[in-house]
Coordinates of C-alpha atoms in Angstrom, one line a residue:
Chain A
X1 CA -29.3 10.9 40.7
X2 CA -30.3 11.9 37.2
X3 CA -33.0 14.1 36.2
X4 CA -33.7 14.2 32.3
X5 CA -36.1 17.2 31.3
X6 CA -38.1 17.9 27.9
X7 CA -34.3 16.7 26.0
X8 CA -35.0 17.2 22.3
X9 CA -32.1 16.0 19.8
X10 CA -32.9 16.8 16.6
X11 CA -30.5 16.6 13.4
X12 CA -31.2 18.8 10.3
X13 CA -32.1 22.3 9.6
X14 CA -35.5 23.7 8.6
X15 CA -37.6 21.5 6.4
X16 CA -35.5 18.5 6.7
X17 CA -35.6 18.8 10.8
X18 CA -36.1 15.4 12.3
X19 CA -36.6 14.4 15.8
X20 CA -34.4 11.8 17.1
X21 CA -35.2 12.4 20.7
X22 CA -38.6 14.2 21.4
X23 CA -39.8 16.2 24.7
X24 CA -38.4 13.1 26.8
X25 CA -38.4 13.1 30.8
X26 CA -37.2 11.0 33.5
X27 CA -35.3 10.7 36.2
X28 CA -33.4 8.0 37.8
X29 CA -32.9 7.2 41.7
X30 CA -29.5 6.4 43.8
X31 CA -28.8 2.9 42.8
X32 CA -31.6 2.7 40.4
X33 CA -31.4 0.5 37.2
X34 CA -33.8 1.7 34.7
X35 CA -33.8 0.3 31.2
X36 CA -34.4 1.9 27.9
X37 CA -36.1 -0.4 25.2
X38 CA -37.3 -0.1 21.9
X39 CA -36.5 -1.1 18.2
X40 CA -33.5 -0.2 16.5
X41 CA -33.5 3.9 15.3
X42 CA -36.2 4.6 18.5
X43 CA -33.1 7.0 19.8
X44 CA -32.6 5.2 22.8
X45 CA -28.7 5.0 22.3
X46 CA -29.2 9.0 21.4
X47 CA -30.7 9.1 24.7
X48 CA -27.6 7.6 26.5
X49 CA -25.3 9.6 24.3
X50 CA -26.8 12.6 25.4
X51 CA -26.9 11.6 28.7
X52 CA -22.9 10.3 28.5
X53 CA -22.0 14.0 26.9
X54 CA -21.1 12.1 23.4
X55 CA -23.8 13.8 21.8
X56 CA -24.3 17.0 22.1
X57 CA -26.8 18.6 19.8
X58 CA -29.3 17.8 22.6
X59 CA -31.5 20.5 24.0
X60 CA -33.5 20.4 27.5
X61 CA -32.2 20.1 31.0
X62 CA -30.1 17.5 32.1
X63 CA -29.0 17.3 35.5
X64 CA -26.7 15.2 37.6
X65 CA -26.6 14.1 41.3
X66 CA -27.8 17.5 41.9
X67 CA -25.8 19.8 39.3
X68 CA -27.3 20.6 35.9
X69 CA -24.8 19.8 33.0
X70 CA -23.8 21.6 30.5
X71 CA -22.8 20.4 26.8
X72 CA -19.3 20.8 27.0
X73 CA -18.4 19.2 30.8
X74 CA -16.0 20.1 33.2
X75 CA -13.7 17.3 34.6
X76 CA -15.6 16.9 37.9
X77 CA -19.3 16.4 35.4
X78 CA -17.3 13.8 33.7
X79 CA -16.0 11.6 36.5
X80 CA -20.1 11.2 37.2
X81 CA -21.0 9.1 34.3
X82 CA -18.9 6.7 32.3
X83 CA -20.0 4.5 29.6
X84 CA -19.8 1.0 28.0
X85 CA -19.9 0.7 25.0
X86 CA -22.1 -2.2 22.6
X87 CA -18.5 -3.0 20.6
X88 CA -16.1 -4.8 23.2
X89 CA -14.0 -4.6 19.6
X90 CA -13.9 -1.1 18.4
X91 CA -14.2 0.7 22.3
X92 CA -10.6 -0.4 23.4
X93 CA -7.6 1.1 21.1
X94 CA -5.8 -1.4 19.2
X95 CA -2.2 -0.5 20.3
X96 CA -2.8 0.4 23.6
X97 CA -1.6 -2.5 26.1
X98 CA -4.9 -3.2 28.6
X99 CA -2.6 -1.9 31.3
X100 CA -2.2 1.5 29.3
X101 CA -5.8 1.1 28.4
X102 CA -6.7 0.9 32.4
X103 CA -4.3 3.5 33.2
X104 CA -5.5 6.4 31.0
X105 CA -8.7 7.5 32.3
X106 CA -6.4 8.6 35.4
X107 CA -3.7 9.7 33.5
X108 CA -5.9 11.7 31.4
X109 CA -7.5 13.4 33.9
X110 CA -3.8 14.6 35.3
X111 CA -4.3 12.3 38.5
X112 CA -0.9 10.5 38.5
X113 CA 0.2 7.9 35.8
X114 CA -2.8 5.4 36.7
X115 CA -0.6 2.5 36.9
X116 CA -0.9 1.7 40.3
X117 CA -4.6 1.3 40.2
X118 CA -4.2 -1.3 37.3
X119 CA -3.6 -4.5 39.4
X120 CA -7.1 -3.8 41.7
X121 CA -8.6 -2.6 38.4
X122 CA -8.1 -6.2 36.5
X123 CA -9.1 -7.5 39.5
X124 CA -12.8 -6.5 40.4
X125 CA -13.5 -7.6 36.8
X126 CA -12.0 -11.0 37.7
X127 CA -8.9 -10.9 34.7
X128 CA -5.5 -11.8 35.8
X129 CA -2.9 -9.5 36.5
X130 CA -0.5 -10.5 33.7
X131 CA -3.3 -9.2 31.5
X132 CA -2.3 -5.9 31.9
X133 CA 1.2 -6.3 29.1
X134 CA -1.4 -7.8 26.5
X135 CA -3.2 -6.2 23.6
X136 CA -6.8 -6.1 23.2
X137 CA -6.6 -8.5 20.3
X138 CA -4.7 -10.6 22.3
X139 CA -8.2 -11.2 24.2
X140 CA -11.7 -12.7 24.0
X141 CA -14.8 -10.5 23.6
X142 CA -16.1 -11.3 26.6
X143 CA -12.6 -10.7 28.2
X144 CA -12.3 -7.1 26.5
X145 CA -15.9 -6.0 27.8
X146 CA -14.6 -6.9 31.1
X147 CA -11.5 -4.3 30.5
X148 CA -13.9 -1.6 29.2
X149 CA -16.2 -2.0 32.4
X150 CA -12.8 -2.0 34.3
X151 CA -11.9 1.3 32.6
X152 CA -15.4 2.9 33.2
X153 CA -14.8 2.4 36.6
X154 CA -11.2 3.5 36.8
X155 CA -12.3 6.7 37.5
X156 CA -14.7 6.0 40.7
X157 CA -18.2 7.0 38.8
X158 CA -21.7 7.1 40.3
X159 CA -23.1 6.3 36.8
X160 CA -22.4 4.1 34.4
X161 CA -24.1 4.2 31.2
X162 CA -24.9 0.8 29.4
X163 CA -25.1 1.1 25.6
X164 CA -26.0 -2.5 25.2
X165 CA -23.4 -4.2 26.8
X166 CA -24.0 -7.9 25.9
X167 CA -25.3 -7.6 22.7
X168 CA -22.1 -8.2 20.4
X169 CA -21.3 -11.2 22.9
X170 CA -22.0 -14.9 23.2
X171 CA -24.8 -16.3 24.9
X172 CA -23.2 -18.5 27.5
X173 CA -20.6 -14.9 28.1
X174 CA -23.3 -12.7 28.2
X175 CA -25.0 -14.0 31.6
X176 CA -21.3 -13.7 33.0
X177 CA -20.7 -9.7 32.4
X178 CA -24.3 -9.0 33.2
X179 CA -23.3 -10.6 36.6
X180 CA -20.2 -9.3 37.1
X181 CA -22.3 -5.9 36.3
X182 CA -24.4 -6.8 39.1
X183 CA -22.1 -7.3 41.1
X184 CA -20.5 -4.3 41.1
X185 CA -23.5 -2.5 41.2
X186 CA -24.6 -4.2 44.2
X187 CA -20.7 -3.3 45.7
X188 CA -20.4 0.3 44.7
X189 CA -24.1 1.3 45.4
X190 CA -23.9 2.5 40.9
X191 CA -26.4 3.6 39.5
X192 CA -27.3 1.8 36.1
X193 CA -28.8 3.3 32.5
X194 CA -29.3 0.1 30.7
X195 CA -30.3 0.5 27.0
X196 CA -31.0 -3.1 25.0
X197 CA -33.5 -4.6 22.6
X198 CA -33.3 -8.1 24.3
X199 CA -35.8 -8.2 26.8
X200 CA -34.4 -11.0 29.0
X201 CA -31.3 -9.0 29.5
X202 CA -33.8 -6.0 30.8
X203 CA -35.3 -8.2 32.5
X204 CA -32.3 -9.4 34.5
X205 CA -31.2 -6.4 35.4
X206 CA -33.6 -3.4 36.2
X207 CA -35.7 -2.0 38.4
X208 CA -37.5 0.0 36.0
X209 CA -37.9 -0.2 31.9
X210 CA -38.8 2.3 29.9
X211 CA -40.6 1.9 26.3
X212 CA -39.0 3.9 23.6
X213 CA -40.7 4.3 20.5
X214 CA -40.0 7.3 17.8
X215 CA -38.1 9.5 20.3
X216 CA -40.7 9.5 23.1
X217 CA -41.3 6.7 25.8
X218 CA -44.7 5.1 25.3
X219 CA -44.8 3.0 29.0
X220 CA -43.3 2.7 31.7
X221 CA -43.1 -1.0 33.7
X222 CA -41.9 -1.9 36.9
X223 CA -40.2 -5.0 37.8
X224 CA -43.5 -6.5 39.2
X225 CA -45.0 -5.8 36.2
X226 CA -42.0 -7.0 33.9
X227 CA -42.6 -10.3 35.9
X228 CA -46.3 -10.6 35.1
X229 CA -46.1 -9.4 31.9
X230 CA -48.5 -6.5 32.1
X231 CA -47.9 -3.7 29.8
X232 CA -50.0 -0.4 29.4
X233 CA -49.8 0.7 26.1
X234 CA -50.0 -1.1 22.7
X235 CA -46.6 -0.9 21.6
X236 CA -45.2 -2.2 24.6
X237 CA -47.8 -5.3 24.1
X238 CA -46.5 -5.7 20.8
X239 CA -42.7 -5.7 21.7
X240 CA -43.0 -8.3 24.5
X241 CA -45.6 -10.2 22.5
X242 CA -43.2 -10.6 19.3
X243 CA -39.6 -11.4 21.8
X244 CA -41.2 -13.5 23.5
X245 CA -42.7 -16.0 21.0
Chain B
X1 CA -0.1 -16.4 52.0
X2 CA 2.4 -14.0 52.6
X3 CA 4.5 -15.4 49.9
X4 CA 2.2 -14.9 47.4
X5 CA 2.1 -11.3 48.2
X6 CA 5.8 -11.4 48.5
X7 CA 6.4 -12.6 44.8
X8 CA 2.9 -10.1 43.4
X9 CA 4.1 -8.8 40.4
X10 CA 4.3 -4.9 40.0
X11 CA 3.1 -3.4 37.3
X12 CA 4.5 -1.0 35.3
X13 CA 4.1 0.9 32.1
X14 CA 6.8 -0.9 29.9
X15 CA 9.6 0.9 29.2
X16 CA 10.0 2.5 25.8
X17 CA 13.2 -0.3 25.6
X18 CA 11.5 -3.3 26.0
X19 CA 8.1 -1.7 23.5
X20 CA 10.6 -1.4 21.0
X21 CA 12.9 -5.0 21.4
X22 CA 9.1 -6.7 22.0
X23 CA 7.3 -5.1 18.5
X24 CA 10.6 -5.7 16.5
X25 CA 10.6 -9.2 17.6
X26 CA 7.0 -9.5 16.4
X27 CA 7.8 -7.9 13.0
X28 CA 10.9 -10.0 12.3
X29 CA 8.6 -13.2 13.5
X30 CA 6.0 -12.4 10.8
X31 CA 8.7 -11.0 8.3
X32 CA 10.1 -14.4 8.3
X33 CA 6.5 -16.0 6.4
X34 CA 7.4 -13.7 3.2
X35 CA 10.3 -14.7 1.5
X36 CA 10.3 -12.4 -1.2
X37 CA 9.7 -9.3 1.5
X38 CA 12.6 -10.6 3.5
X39 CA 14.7 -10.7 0.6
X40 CA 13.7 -6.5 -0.3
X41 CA 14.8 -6.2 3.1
X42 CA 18.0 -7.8 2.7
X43 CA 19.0 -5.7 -0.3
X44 CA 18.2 -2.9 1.7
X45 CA 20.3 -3.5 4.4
X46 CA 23.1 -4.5 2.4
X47 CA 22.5 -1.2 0.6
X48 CA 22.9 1.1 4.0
X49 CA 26.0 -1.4 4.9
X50 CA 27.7 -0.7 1.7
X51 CA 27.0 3.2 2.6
X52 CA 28.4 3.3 5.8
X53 CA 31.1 0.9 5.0
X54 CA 31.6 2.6 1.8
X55 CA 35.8 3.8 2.2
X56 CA 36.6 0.0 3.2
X57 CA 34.9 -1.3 0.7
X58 CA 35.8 0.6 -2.6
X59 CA 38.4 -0.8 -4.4
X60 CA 39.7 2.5 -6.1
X61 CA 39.4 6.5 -5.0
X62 CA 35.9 7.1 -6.4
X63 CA 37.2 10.8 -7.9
X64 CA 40.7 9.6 -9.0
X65 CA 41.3 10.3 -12.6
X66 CA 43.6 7.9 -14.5
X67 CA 43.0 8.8 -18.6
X68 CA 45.0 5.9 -20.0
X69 CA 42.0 3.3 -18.0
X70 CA 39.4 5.5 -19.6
X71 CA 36.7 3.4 -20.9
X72 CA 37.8 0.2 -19.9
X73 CA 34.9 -2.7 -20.2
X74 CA 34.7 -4.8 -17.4
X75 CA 37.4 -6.9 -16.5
X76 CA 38.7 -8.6 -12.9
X77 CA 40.8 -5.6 -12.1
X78 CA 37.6 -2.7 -13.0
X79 CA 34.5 -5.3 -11.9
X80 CA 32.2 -2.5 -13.6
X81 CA 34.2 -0.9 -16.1
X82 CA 36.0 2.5 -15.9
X83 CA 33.9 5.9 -17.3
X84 CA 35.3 8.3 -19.7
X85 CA 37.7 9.2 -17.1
X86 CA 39.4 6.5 -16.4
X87 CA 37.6 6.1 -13.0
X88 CA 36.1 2.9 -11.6
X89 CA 32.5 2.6 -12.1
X90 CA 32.2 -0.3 -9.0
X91 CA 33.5 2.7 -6.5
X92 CA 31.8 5.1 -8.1
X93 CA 28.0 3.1 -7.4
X94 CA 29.5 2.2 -3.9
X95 CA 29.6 5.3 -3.2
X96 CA 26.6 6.5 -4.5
X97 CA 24.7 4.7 -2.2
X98 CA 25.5 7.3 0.0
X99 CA 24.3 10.0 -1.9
X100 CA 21.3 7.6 -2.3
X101 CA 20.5 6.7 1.4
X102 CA 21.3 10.6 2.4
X103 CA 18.3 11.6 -0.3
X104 CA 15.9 9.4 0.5
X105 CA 16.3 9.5 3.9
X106 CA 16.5 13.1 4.3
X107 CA 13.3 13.2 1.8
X108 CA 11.4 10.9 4.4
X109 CA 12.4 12.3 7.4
X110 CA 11.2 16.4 6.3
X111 CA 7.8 14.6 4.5
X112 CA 6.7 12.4 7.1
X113 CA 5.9 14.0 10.1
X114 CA 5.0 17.1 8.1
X115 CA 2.4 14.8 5.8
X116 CA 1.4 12.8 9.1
X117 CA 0.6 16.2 11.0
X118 CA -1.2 18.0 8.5
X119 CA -3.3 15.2 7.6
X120 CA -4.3 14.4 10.8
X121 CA -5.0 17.5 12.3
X122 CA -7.3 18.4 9.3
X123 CA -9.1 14.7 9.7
X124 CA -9.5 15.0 13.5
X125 CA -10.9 18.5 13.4
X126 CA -12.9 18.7 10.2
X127 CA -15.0 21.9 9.7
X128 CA -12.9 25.2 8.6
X129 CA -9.2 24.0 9.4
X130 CA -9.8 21.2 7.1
X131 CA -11.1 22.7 4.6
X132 CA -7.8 25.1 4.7
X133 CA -5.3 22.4 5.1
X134 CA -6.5 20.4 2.5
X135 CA -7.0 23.1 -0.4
X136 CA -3.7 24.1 0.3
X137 CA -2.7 20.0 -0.1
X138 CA -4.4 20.0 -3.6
X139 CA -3.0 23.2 -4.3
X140 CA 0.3 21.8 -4.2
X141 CA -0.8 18.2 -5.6
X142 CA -1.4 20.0 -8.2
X143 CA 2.0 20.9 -9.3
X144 CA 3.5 18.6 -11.2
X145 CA 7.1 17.3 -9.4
X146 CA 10.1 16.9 -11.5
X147 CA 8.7 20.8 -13.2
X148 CA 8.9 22.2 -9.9
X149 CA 11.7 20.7 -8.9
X150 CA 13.4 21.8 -12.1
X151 CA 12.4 25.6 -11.2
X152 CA 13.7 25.3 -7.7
X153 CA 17.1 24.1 -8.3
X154 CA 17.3 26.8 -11.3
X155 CA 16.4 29.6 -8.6
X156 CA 18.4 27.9 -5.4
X157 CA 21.4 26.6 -7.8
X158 CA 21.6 23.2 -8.6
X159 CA 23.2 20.5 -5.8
X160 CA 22.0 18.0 -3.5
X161 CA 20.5 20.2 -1.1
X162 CA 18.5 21.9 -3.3
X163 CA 16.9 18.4 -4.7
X164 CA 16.0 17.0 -1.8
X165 CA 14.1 20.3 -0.7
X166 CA 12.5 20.7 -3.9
X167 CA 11.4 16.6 -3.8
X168 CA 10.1 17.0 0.0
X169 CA 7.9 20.2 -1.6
X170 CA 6.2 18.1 -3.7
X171 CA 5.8 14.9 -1.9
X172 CA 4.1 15.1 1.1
X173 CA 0.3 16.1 -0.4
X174 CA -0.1 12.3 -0.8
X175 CA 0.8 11.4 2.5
X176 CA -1.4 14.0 4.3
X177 CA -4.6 12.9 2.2
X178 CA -3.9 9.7 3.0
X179 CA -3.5 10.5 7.1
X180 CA -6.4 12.5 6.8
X181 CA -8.7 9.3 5.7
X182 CA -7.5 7.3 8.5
X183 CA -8.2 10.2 11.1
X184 CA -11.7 10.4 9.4
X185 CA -12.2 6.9 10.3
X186 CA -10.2 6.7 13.7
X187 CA -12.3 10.2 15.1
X188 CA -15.3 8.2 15.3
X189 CA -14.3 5.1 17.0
X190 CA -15.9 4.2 20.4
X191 CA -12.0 4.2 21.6
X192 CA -12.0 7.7 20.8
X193 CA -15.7 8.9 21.9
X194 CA -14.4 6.8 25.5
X195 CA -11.5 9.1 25.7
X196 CA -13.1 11.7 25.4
X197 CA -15.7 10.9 28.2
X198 CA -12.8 10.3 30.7
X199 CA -11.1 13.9 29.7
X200 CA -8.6 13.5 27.5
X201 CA -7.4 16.7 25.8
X202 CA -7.8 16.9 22.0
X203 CA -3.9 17.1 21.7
X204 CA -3.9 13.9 23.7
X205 CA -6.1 12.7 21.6
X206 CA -4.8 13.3 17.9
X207 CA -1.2 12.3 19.4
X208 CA -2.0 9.1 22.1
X209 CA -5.4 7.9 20.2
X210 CA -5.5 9.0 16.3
X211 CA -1.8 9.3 15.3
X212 CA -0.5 5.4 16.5
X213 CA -3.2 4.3 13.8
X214 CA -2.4 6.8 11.4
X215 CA 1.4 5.8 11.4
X216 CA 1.4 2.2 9.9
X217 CA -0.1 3.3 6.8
X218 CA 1.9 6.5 6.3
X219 CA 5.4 4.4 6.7
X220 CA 4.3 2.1 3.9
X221 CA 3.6 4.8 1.6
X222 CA 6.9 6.5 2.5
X223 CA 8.4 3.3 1.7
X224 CA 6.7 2.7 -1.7
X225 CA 7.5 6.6 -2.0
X226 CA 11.5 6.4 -2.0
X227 CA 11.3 4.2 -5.3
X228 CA 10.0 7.4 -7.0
X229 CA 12.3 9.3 -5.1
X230 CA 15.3 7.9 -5.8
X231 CA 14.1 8.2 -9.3
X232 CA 13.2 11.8 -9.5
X233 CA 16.5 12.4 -7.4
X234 CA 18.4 10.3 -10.3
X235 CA 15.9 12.1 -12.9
X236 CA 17.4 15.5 -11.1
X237 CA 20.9 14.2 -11.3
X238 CA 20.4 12.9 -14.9
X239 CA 19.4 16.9 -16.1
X240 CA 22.4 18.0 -14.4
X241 CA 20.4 19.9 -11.1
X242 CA 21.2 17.1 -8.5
X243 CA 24.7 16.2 -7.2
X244 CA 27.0 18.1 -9.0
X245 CA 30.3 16.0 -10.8
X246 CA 32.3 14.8 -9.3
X247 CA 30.0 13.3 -6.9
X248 CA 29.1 9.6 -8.0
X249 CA 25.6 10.3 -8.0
X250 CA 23.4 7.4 -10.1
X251 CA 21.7 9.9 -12.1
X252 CA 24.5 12.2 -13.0
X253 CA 26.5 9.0 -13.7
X254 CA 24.1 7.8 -16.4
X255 CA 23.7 11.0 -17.9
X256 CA 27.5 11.1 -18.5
X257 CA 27.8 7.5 -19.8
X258 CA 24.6 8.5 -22.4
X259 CA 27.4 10.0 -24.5
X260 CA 29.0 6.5 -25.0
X261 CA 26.0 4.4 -24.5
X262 CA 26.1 2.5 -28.2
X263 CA 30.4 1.2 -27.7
X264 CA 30.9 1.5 -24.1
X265 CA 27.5 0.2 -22.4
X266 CA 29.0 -0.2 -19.0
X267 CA 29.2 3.2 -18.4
X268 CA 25.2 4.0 -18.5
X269 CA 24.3 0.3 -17.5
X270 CA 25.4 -0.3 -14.2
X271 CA 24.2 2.7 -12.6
X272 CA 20.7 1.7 -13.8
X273 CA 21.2 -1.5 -12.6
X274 CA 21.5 -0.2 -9.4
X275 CA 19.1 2.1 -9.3
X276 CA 16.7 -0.8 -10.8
X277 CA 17.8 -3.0 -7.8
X278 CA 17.0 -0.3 -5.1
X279 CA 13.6 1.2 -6.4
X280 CA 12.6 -2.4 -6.9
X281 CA 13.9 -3.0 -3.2
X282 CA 11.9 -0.1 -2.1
X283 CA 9.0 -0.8 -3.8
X284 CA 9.2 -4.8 -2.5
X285 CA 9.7 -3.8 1.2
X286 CA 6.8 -1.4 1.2
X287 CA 4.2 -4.1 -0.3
X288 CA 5.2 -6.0 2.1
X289 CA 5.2 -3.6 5.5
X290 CA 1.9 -3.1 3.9
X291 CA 0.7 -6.4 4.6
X292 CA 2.3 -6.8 7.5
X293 CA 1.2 -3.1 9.4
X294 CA -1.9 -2.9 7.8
X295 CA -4.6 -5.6 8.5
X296 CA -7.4 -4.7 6.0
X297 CA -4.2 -6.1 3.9
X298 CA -3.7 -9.5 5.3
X299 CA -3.7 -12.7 3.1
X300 CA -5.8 -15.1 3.1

């Protein structure tokens, strides 16, 4: 479904270059969920960026259910992959109404006014219809992630792109949208790039993790080996050894 | 079962109507916790009621000349006084307020939308056009107002007109610097980086996403504006290159009563008092849209 090759993303000129992302590969399968850890400033959420078409100093290959994509995307490249974002707070707009919020991807994309899709929309994210006259701040944060994972599916994508979905959430509402994420996963056959720091949330959810440290990945685990524990390389040790504890 | 689908609410995008009744009635509902805001806003009203009501409510013919009432203090039949021309002062302010509203508002309406635009469109797409825009903003920051106003009404002739174009020239830098910093903030939110990933244009963008947020901030400082524009309209008027005699204007009225300011007080007096009492309305009802649009504002 995706097929990452040799993506650099590297900010500064000459002397000052720095690699954010180096020489990274992978690819992800129909219906996968791979996983992205690592510390904070590892470039995993550059990763996703690139991957999302946010970011877009990226060089490499990056392809798409078949298609390679370019930096700037045609309609069609975007409707593959949408993305959550961390921020339930800052990723809806304040004066938009949820409806309006729900309604725009459509609307955007010159597809009819969206409105009638706004009702099954709420829905499959499990929010009341009334919802759809409120304002964000009119809302919960667990309630608002469920509107932006209703508006990432709006548009029907195979991908959706998890920029730590949970983490500016509650405990007890965390487990909820990572089941409701699940769920639709399970429902829609999506395919899932997950990046977090909290390992029990990776560990919930994918099929596949990938260690990020300093722009490259370091391992690679399995779920078996998620569920054991094993790791390959040191870092990875280190990472499970110090969350864990 | 088949009730329940029977009585399913449709949904609909709400009607510009019902946006507009439903975020007054949330305005008024917070207006009515600040007492000294609600007051500004009452002056204000009272002012454009006066205006439009202006003919009914004068007690004399603002322009009527009657020289044996020249100079009359005030008394119950001249509530203000009369000026040097026997004319009453009361009518006179009553209806300068129309000259008033007409400047300010006309002032707003050309500097707004031009300030709002410019300033947005140089946040939202940085690099080369916003380098442009905003030079040319400092460039004309840089003049200093009431000179270039002066210069403009000696060129165009002085009147109404020309004051209020030469006031607009000068007084939208602010509010495009100030637009510009929101966009600069706004261009960078997730909301914004979303909208992008599901294909909205950049002119949908900078009008649906960037300018609602830019808009709050840019009323307020319109509305702390008109205080300095109705003074640098009466400052106009007071020079002699606003309204021209025999309009009532506020300025032009003081300027004429200066002559007789040490016997006859009235004459010079109540047109400041009035133009006192509106800056100081203006100035009142933007601090408080302030903290009632803008929520890095709010009290405690």
């Amino acid at each position: 479904m995706i097929k990452v090759e040799h993506l650099d993303v590297v900010y500064g000129h000459k002397e000052n270059r720095n690699y954010v992302v180096r020489d990274v590969s992978f690819s992800v399968a129909k219906g996968e969920t791979l996983g992205i850890v690592g510390e904070s400033g590892c470039g995993k959420s550059t990763v996703l960026r690139s991957l999302a078409g946010i970011e877009q100093g990226w060089t490499g290959s990056i392809e798409m259910d078949g298609h390679p994509i370019g930096k700037s995307r045609s309609r069609d490249e975007l409707k593959l992959s949408q993305m959550v974002f961390q921020d339930p707070y800052g990723s809806l707009h304040p004066r938009h109404r949820i409806g309006t919020a729900l309604a725009e991807p459509i609307h955007a994309m010159g597809l009819g006014d969206g409105w009638s899709n706004v009702p099954t929309a709420l829905k499959q994210v499990g929010l009341p219809e009334i919802f759809a006259s409120r304002f964000p701040h009119e809302l919960s944060g667990g309630q608002r992630q469920r509107v932006a994972i209703a508006r990432a599916l709006t548009l029907s994508p195979q991908i959706l792109l998890l920029d730590e979905p949970t983490s500016a959430l509650d405990v007890s509402i965390q487990a909820e949208i990572l089941n409701l994420l699940c769920d639709l996963r399970d429902e829609r056959g999506l395919t899932f790039v997950l990046v977090s720091h909290d390992l029990a949330v990776i560990a919930h959810m994918c099929d596949r993790v990938l260690v990020m440290q300093n722009g490259g990945f370091v391992d690679e685990l399995s779920k078996n080996d998620l569920r054991a524990g094993t790791t390959h390389a040191d870092y990875s040790r280190q990472l499970f050894e110090t969350s864990f504890l | 079962m088949s009730q329940a689908h029977d009585h399913a609410i449709t949904i609909r995008p709400p009607g510009i109507g019902t946006r507009v009744v439903s975020s007054l009635h949330r305005f008024v509902k917070k207006l009515a916790d600040e007492p000294l805001g609600m007051a500004g806003f009452i002056v204000l009203a009272v002012l454009v009621i006066v205006a439009i009501l202006a003919p009914w409510l004068a007690p004399y013919d603002p322009s009527i000349q009657s020289l044996e009432n020249a100079l009359k203090p005030p008394s119950l039949v001249h509530l203000a006084g009369t000026d040097e021309f026997g004319r009453d002062i009361l009518s006179r302010l009553i209806y300068g307020t129309r000259i008033t509203i007409q400047t300010v508002l006309s002032i707003s309406v050309i500097v707004g939308p031009i300030g709002l635009l410019i300033g947005i469109i140089a946040g939202f797409t940085g690099g080369r056009t916003d380098a442009i825009l905003m030079r040319a903003t400092d460039i004309v920051l840089s003049f200093p107002a009431l000179i270039l106003a002066l210069s403009l009404a000696a060129a165009l002739g002085a009147g109404l007109n020309t004051a209020i174009i030469a006031i607009s020239l000068t007084a939208w830098p602010p509010i495009a610097r100030l637009a510009r910093a929101e966009a600069l903030v706004v261009r960078n939110a997730d909301y914004v980086a979303a909208a992008r990933l599901y294909g909205a244009s950049p002119l949908r963008i900078l009008l649906f996403y960037i300018a609602p947020m830019c808009i709050p901030s840019v009323i307020v400082r319109l509305t702390l504006n008109m205080a300095g524009i109705i003074l640098t309209a009466a400052s106009l008027g007071f020079l002699g290159l606003g309204a021209q005699p025999p309009a009532p204007e506020w300025g032009a009225m003081i300027s004429s009563g200066r002559k007789f300011m040490l016997d006859y007080w009235w004459v010079a007096v109540m047109p400041g008092i009035a133009i006192l009492l509106t800056s100081l309305a203006f100035n009142i009802v933007g601090d408080t849209l302030r903290d009632l649009l803008d929520p890095r504002h709010a009290r405690s």
